[in-house]
Coordinates of N, CA and C in Angstrom, one line a residue:
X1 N -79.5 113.7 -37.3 CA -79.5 113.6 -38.8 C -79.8 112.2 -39.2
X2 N -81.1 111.5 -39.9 CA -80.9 110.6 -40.7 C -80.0 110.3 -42.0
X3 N -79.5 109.0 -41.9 CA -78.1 109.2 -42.7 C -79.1 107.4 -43.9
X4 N -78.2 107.8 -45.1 CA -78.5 106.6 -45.7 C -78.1 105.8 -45.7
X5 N -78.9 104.3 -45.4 CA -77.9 103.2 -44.5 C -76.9 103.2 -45.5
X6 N -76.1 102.3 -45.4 CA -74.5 102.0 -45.9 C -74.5 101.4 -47.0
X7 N -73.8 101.0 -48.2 CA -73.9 100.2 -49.1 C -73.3 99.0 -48.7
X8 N -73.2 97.8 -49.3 CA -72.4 96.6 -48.4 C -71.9 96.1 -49.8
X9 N -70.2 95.8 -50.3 CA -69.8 95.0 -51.1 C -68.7 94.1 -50.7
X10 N -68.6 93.1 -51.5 CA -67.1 92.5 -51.1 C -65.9 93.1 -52.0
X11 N -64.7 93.2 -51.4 CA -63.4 93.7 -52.0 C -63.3 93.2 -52.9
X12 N -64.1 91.9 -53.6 CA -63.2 91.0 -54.3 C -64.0 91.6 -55.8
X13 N -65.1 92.3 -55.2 CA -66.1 92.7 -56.1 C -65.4 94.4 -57.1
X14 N -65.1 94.7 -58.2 CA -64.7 96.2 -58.8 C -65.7 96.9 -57.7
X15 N -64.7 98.2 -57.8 CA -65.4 99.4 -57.1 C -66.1 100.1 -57.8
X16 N -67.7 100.9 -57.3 CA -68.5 101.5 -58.3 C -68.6 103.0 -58.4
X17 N -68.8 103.5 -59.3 CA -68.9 105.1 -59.5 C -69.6 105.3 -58.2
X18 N -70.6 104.6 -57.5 CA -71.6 104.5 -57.0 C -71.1 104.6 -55.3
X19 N -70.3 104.2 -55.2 CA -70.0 103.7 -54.3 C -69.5 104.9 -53.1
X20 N -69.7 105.9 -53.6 CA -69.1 106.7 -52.6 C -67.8 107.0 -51.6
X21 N -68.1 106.5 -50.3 CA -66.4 106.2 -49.4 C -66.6 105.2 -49.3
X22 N -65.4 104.2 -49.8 CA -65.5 103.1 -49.5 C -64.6 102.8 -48.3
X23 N -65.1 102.4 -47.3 CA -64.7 101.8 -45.9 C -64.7 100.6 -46.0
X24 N -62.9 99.7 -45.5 CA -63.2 98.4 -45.4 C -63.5 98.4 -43.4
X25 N -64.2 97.6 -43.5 CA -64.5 96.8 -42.5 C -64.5 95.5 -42.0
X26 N -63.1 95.2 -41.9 CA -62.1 93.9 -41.7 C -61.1 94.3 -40.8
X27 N -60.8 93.5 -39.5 CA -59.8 93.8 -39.1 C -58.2 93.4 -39.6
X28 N -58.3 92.6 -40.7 CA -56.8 92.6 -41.3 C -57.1 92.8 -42.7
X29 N -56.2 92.9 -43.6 CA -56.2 93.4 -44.9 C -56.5 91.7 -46.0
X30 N -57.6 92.0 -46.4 CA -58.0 90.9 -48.0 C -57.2 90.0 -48.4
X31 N -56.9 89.0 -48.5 CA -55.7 88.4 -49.1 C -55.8 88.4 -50.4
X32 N -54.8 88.6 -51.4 CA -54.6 88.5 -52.4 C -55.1 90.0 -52.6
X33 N -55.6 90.9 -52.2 CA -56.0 92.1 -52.9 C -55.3 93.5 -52.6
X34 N -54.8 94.2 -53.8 CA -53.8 95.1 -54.0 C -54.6 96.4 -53.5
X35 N -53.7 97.1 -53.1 CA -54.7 98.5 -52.0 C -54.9 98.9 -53.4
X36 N -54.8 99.4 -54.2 CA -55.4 99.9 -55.8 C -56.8 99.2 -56.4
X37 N -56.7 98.3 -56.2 CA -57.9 97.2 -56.5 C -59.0 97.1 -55.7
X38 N -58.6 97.2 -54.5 CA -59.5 97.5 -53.2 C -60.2 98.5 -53.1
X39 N -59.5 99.8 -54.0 CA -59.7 100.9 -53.6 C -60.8 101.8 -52.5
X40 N -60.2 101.4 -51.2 CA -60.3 101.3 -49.7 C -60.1 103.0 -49.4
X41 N -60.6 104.3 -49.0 CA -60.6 104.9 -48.5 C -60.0 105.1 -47.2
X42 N -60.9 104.2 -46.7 CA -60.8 104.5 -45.0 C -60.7 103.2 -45.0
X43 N -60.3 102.6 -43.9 CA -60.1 101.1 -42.8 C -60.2 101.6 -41.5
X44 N -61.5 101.1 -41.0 CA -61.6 101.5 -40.0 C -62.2 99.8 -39.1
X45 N -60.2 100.1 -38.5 CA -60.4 98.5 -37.8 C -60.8 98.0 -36.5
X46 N -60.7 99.3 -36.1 CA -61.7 99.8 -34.8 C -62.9 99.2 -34.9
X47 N -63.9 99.8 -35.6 CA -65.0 99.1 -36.1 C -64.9 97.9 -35.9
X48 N -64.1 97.1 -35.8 CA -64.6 95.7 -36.6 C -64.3 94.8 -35.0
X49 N -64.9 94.0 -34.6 CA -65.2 92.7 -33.9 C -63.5 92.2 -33.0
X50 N -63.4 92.1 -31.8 CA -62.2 91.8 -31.3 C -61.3 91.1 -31.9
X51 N -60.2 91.0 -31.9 CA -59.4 89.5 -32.3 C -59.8 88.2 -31.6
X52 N -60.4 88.7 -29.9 CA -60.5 86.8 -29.2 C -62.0 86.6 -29.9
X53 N -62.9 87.7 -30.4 CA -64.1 87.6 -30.6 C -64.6 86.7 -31.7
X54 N -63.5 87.5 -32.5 CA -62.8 86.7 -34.0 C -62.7 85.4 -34.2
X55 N -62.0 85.0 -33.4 CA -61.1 84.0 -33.4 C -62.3 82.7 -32.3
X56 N -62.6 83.0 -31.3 CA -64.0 82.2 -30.4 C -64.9 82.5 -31.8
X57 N -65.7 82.6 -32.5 CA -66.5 82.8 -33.7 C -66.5 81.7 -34.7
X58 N -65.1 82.0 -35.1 CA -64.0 80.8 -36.4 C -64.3 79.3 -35.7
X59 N -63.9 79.7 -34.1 CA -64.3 77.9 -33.8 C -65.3 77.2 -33.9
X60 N -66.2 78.1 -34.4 CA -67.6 76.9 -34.3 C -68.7 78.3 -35.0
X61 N -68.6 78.6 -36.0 CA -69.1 79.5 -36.6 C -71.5 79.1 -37.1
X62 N -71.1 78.0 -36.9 CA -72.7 77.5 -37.1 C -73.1 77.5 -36.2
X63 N -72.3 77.3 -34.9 CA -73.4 77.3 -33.7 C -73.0 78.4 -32.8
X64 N -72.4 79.7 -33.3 CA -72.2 80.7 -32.2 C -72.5 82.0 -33.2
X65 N -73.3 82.0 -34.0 CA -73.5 83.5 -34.4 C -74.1 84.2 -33.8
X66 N -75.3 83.5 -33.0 CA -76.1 84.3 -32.1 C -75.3 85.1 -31.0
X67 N -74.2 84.2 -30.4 CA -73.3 84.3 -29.4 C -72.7 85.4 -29.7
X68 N -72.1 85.6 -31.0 CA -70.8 86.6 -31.6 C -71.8 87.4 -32.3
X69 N -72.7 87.6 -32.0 CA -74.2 88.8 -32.7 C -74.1 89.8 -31.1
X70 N -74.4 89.2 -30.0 CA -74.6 89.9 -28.5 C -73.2 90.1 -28.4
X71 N -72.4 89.3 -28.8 CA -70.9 89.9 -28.1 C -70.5 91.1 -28.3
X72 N -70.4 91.2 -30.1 CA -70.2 92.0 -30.9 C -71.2 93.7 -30.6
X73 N -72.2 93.4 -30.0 CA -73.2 94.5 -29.6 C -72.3 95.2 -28.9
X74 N -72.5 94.4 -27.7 CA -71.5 94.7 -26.5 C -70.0 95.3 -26.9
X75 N -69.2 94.8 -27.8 CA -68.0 95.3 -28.1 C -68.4 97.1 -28.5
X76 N -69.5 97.1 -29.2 CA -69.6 98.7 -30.2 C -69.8 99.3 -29.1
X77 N -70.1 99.0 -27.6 CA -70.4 100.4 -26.6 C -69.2 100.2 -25.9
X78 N -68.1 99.8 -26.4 CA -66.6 100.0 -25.5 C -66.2 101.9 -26.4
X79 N -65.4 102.0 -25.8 CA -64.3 103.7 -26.1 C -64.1 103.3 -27.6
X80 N -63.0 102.7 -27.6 CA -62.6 102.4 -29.1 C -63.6 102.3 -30.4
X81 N -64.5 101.6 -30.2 CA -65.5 101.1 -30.7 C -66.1 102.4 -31.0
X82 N -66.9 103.3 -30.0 CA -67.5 104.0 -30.1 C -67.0 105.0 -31.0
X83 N -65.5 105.2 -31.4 CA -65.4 106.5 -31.4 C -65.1 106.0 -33.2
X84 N -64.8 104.9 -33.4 CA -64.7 104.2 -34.8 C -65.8 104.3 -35.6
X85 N -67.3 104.2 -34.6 CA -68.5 104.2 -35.6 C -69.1 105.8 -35.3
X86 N -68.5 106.5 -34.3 CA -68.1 108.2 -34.7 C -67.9 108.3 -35.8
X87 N -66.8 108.3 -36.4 CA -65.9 108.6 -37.7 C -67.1 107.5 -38.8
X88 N -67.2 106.6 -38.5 CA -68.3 106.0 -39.7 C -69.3 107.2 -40.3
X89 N -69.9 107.3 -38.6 CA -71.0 108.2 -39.0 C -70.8 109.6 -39.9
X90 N -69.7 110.0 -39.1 CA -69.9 111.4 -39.6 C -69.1 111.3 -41.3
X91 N -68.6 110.1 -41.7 CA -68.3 110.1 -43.4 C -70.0 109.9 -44.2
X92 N -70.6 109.2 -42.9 CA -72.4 109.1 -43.7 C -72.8 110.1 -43.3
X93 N -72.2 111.4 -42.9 CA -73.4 112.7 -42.7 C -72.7 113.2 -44.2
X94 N -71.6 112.9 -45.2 CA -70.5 113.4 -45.5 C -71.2 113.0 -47.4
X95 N -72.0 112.0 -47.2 CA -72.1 111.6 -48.4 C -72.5 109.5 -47.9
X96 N -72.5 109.2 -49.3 CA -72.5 107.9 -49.3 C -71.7 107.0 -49.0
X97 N -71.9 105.9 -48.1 CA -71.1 105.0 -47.5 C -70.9 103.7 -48.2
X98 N -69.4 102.9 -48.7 CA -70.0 101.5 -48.7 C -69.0 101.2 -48.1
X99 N -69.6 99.9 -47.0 CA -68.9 99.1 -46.2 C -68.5 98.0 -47.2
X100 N -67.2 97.7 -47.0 CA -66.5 97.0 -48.2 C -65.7 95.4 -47.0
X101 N -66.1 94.4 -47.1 CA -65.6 93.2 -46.5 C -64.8 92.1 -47.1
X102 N -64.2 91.3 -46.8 CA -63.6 90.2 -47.4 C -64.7 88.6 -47.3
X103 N -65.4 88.7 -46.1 CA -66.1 87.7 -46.1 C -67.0 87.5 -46.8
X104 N -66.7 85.7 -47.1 CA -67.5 85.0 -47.9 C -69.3 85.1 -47.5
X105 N -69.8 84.7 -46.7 CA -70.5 84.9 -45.9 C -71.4 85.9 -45.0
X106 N -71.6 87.0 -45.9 CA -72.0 88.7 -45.2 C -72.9 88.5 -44.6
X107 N -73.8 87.7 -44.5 CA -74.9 87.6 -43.4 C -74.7 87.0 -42.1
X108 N -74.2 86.2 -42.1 CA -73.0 85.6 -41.2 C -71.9 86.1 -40.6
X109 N -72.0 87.8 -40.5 CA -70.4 88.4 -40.4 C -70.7 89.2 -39.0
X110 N -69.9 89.7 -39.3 CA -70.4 91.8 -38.4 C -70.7 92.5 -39.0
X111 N -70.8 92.7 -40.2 CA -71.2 93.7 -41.2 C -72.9 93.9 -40.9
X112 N -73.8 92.8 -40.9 CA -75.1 93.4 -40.6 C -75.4 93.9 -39.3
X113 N -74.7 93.1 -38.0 CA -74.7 93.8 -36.7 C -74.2 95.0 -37.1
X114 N -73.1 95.5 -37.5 CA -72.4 96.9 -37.8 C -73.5 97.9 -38.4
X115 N -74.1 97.0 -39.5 CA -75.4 98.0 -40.5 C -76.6 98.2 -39.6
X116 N -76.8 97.8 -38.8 CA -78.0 97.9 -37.4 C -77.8 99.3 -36.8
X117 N -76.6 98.8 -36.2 CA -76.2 99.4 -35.2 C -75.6 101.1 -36.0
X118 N -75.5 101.0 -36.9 CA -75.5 102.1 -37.6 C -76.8 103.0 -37.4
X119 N -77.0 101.8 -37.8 CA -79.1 103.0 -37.7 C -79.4 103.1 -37.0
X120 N -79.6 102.4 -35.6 CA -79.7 102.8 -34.7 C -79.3 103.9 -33.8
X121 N -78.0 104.4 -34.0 CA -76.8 105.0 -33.9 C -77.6 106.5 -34.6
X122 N -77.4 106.5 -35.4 CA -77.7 107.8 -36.6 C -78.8 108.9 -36.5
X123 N -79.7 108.3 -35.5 CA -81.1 109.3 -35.3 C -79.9 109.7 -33.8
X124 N -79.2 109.3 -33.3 CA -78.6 110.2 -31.9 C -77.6 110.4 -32.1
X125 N -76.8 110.7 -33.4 CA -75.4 111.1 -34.0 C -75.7 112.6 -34.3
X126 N -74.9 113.6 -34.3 CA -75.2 114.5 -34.4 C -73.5 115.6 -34.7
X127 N -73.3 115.9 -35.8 CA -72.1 116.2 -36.3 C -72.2 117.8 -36.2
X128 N -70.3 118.4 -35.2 CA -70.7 119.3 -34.5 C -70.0 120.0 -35.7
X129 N -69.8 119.6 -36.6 CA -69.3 121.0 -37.9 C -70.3 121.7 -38.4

């Protein structure tokens, strides 16, 4: 099933009529932002990029995105991973998706390796309901 890529907002941003399920995709929770405000559906922290991955990333973020681009590849074909962007998928066979992040920086994040790897994903996803 072709699915329609994902919508991408920041938390910090109101939520839209538009917006369908909003999934954050962060592995910890927004600072300063009230789960009402957020209003976050799903957290699917699975999805999101290791803690050492995280944290090796933060140390030198200008000169390792490429680095934490391949790693982060590599993390989405682990078990856990895989079964996180399962449940992604089958909320985007479900209806409209928006991936909802805290980062300043969304090009610079996981969120577009995530939105890739979605699509890529989605022509071999196949929902058994």
């Amino acid at each position: 099933m072709t699915h329609e890529a994902p919508r991408v907002r920041r938390v910090y941003e109101p939520a839209g009529p538009s917006d369908g399920t909003r999934v954050l995709v962060d592995r910890l929770w927004p600072r300063g932002v009230s789960k009402e405000r957020a209003a976050v559906d799903v957290w699917l922290k699975d999805v999101t990029p290791s803690t050492e991955l995280r944290d090796w990333y933060h140390q030198d973020p200008d000169n390792r995105y490429d680095g934490f681009t391949e790693r982060y590849r590599t993390e989405l074909g682990d078990p856990a991973h895989t079964a996180a962007v399962g449940e992604l998928l089958d909320l985007m066979d479900q209806g409209t998706v928006t991936l909802v992040t805290a980062v300043k920086e969304i090009d610079r994040s996981q969120v577009p390796v995530l939105v890739d790897h979605l699509r890529h994903r989605s022509g071999k996803h196949e929902n058994p309901s």
